[in-house]
PDB file of C-alpha atoms in Angstrom:
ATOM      1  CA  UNK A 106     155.677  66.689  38.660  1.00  0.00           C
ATOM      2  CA  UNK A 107     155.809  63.208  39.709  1.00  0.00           C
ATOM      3  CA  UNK A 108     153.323  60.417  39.558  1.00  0.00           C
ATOM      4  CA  UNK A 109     152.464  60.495  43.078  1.00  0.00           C
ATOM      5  CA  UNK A 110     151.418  64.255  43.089  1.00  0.00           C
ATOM      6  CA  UNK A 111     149.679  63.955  39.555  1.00  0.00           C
ATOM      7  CA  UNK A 112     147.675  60.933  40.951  1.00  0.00           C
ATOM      8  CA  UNK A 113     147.089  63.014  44.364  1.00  0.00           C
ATOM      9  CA  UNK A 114     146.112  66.033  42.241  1.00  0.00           C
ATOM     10  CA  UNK A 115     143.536  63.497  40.363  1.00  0.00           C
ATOM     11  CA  UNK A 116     141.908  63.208  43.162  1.00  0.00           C
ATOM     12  CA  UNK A 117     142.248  66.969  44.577  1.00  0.00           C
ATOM     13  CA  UNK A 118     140.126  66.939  41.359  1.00  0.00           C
ATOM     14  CA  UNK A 119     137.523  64.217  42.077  1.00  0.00           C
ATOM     15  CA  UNK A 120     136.182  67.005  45.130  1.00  0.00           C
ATOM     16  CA  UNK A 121     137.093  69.945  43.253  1.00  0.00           C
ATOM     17  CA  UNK A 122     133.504  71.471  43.954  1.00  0.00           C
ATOM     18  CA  UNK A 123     134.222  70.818  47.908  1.00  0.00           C
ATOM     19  CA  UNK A 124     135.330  73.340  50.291  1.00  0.00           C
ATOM     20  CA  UNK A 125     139.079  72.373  51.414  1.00  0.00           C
ATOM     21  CA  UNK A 126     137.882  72.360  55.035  1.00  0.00           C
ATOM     22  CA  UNK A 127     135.163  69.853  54.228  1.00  0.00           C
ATOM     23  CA  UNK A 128     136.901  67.531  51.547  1.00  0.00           C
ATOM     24  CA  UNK A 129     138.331  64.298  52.209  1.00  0.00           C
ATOM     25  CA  UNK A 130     140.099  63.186  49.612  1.00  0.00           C
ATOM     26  CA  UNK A 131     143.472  64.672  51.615  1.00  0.00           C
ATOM     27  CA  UNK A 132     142.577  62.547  54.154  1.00  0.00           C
ATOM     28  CA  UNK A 133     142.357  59.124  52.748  1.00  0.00           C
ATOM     29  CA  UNK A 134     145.441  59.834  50.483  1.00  0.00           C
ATOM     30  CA  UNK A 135     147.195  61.473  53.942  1.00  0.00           C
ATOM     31  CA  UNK A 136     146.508  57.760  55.929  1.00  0.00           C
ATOM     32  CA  UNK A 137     147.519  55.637  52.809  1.00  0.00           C
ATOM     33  CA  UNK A 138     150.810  57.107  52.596  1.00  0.00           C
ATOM     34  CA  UNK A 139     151.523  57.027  56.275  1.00  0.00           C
ATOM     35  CA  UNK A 140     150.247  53.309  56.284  1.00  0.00           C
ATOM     36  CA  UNK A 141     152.384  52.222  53.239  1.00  0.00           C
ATOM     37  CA  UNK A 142     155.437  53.543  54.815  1.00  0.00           C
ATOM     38  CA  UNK A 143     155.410  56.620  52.523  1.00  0.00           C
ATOM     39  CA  UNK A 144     154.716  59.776  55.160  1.00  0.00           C
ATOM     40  CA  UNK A 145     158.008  61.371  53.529  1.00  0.00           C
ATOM     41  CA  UNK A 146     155.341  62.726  50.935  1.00  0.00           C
ATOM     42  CA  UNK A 147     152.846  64.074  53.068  1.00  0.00           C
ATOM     43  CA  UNK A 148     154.362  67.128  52.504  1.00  0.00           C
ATOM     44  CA  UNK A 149     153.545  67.352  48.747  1.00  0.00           C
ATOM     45  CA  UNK A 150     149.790  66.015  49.535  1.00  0.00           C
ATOM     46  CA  UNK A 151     149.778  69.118  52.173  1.00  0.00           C
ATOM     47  CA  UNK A 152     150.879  71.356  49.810  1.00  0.00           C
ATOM     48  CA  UNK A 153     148.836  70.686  47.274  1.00  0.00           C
ATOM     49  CA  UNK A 154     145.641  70.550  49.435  1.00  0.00           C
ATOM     50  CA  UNK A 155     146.427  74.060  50.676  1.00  0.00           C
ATOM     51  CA  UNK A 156     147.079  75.903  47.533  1.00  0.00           C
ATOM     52  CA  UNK A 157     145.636  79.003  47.975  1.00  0.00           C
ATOM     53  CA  UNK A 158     144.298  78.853  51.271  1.00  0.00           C
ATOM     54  CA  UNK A 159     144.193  82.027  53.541  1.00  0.00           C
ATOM     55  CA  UNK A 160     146.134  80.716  56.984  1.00  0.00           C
ATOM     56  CA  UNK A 161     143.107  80.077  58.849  1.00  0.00           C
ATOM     57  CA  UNK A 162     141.967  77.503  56.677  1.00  0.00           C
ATOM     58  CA  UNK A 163     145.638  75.634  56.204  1.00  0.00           C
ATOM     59  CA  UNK A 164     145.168  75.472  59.694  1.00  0.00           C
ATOM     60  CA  UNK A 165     142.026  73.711  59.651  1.00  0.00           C
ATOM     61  CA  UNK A 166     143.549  71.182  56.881  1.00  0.00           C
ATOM     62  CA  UNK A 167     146.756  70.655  58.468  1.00  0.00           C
ATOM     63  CA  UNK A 168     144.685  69.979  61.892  1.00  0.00           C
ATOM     64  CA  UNK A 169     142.561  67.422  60.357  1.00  0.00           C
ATOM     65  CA  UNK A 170     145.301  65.305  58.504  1.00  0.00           C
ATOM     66  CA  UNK A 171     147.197  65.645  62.145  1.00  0.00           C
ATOM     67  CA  UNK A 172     143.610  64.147  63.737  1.00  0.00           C
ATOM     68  CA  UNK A 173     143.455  61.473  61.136  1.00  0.00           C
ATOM     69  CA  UNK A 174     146.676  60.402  61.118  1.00  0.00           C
ATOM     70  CA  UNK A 175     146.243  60.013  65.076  1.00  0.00           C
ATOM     71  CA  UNK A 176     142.908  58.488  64.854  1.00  0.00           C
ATOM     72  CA  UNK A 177     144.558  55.733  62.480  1.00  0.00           C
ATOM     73  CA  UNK A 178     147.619  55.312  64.517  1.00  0.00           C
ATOM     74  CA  UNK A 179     146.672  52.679  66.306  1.00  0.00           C
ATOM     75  CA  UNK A 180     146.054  50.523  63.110  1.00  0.00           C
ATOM     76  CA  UNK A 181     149.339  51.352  61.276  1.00  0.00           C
ATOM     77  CA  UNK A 182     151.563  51.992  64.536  1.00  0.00           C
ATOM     78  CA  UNK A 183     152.987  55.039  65.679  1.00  0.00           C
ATOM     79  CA  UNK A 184     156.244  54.952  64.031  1.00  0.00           C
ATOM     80  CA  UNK A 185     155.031  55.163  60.994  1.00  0.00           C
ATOM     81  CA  UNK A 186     152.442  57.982  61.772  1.00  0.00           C
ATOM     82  CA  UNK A 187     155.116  59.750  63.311  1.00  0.00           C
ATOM     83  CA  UNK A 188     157.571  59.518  60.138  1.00  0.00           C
ATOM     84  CA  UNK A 189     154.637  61.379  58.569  1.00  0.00           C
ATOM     85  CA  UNK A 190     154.481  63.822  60.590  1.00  0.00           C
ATOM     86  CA  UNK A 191     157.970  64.868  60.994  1.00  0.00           C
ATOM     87  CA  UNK A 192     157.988  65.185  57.261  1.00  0.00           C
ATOM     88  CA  UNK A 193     154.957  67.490  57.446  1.00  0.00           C
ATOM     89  CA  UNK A 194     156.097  69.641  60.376  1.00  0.00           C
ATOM     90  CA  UNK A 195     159.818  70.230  58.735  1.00  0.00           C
ATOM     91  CA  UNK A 196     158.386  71.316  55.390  1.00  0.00           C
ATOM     92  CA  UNK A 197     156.004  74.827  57.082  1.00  0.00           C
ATOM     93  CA  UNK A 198     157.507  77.854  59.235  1.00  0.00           C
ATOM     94  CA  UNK A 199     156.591  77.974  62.891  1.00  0.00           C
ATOM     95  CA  UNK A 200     153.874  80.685  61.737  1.00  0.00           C
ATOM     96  CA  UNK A 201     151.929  78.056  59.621  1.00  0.00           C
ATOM     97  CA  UNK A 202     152.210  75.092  62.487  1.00  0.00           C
ATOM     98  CA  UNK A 203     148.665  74.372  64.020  1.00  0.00           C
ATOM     99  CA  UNK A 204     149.852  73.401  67.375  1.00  0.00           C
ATOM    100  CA  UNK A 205     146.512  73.488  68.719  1.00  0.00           C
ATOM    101  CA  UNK A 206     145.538  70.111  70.458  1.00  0.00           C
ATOM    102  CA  UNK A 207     141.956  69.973  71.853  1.00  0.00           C
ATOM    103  CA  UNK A 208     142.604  67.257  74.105  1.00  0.00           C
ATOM    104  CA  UNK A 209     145.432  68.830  75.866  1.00  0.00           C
ATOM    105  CA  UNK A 210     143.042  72.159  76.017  1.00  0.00           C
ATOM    106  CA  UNK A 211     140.767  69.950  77.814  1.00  0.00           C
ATOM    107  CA  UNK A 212     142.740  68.035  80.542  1.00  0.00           C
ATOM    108  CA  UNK A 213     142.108  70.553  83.773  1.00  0.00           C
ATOM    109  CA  UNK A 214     138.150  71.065  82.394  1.00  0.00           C
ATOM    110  CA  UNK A 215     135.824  68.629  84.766  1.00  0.00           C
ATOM    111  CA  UNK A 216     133.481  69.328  81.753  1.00  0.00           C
ATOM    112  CA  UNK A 217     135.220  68.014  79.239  1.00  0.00           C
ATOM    113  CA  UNK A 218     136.517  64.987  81.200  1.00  0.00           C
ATOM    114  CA  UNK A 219     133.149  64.109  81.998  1.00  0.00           C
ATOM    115  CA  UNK A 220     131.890  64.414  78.598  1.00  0.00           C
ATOM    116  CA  UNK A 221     134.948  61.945  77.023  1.00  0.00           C
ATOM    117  CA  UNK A 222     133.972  59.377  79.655  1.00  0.00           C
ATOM    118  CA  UNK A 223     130.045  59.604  78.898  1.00  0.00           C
ATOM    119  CA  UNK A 224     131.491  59.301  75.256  1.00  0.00           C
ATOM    120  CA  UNK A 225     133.412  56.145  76.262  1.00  0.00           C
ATOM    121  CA  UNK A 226     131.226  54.486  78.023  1.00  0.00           C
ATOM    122  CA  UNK A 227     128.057  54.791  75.181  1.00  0.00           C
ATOM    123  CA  UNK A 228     131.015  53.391  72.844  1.00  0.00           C
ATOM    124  CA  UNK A 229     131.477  50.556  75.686  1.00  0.00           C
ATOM    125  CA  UNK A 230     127.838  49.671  75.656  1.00  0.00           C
ATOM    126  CA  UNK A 231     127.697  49.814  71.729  1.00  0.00           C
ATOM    127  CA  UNK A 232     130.443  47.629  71.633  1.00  0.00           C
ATOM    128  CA  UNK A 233     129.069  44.519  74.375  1.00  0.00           C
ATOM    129  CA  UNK A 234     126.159  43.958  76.120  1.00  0.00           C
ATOM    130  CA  UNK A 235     125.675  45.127  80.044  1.00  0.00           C
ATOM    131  CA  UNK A 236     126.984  41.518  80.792  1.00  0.00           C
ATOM    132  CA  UNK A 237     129.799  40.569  77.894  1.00  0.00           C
ATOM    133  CA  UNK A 238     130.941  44.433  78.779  1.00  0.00           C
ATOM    134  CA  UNK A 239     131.765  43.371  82.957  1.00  0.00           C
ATOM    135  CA  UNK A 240     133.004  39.730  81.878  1.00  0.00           C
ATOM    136  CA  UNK A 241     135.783  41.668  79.074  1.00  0.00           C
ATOM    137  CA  UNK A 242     136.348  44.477  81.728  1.00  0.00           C
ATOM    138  CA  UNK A 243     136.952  41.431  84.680  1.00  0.00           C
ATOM    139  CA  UNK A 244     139.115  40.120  82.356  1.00  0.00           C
ATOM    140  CA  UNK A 245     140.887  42.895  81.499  1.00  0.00           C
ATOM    141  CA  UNK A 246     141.310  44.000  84.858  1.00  0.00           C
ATOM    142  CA  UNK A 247     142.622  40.423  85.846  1.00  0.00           C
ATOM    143  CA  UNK A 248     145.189  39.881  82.725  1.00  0.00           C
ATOM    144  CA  UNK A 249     145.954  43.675  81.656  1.00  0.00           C
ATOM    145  CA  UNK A 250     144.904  45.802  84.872  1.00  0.00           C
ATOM    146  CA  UNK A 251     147.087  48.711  82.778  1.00  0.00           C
ATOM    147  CA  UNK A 252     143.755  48.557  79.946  1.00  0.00           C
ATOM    148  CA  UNK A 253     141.844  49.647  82.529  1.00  0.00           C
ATOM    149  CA  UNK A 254     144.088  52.252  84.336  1.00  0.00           C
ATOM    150  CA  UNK A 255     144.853  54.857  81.350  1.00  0.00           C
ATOM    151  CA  UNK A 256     144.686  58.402  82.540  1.00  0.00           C
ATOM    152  CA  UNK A 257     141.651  59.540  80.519  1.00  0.00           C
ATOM    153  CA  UNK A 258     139.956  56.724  81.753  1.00  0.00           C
ATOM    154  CA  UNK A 259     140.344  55.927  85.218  1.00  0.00           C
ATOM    155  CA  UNK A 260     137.456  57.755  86.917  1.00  0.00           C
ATOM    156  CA  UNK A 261     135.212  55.613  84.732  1.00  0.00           C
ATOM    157  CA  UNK A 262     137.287  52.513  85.588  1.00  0.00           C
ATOM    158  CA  UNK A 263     137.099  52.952  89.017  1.00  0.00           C
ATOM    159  CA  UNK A 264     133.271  54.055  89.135  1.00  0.00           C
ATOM    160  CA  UNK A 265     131.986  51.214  86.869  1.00  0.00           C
ATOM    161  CA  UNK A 266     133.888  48.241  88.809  1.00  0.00           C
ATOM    162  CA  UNK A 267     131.838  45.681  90.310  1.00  0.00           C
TER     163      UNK A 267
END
């Protein structure tokens, strides 16, 4: 056994009372090795968090490393979340790949477009007051109009403009 998985299975220990589902020690150690540039052993973290698991609940692991690793892309860059995932993808069977994506599932719902924007826009007005949030948007829209533009958000960029 190497270090790495001994230390990973020290802390597989640390939440050893904690559903697998509901733990989070997978996901801290899943995000440190994709930000240090070592997502060729997300594999042996995966494995090791799924031990044992009935299919349905690998799933449910496997789909929150992939939403972590996504969430925290943006900090460590996408190369190096993707040469995590590769590594994670070529080590399990078609059968055992989660290819779910709930945002994709979502695109044609009016529901669930409308709910990501409300979403967005309470994160907007956490973020800035009424008036810092139009002087950063004018600015935006004057030096990156692209910010303001993305596909997910351009109902609420064009609705909120004044």
């Amino acid at each position: 056994m190497s270090v790495l998985v001994e230390l990973l299975a020290d802390f597989h220990k640390a939440e050893a009372d904690c559903d697998a589902i509901h733990a989070k020690w997978y996901l801290a150690a899943a995000v440190a090795l994709a930000g240090s540039s070592a997502g060729d052993k997300l594999p042996d973290l995966y494995h090791l968090a799924v031990a044992d698991l009935p299919l349905d609940q690998e799933k449910i692991v496997q789909r929150r490393i992939k939403e972590a690793l996504l969430k925290t892309s943006i900090l460590m860059g996408l190369p190096k979340t993707l040469q995590s995932l590769v590594p994670l993808f070529l080590c399990m069977t078609n059968d055992k790949i989660d290819a779910y994506g709930p945002r994709t599932e979502a695109l044609g719902s009016v529901e669930a477009t409308k709910a990501r924007e409300e979403r967005a826009q309470h994160h907007f007005d956490m973020l800035w007051t009424p008036d810092a949030a139009r002087v950063h948007k004018e600015f935006l829209l004057e030096n990156q109009p692209d910010a303001c533009e993305h596909p997910s958000t351009t109902s609420w960029s064009n609705s909120h403009q004044n």
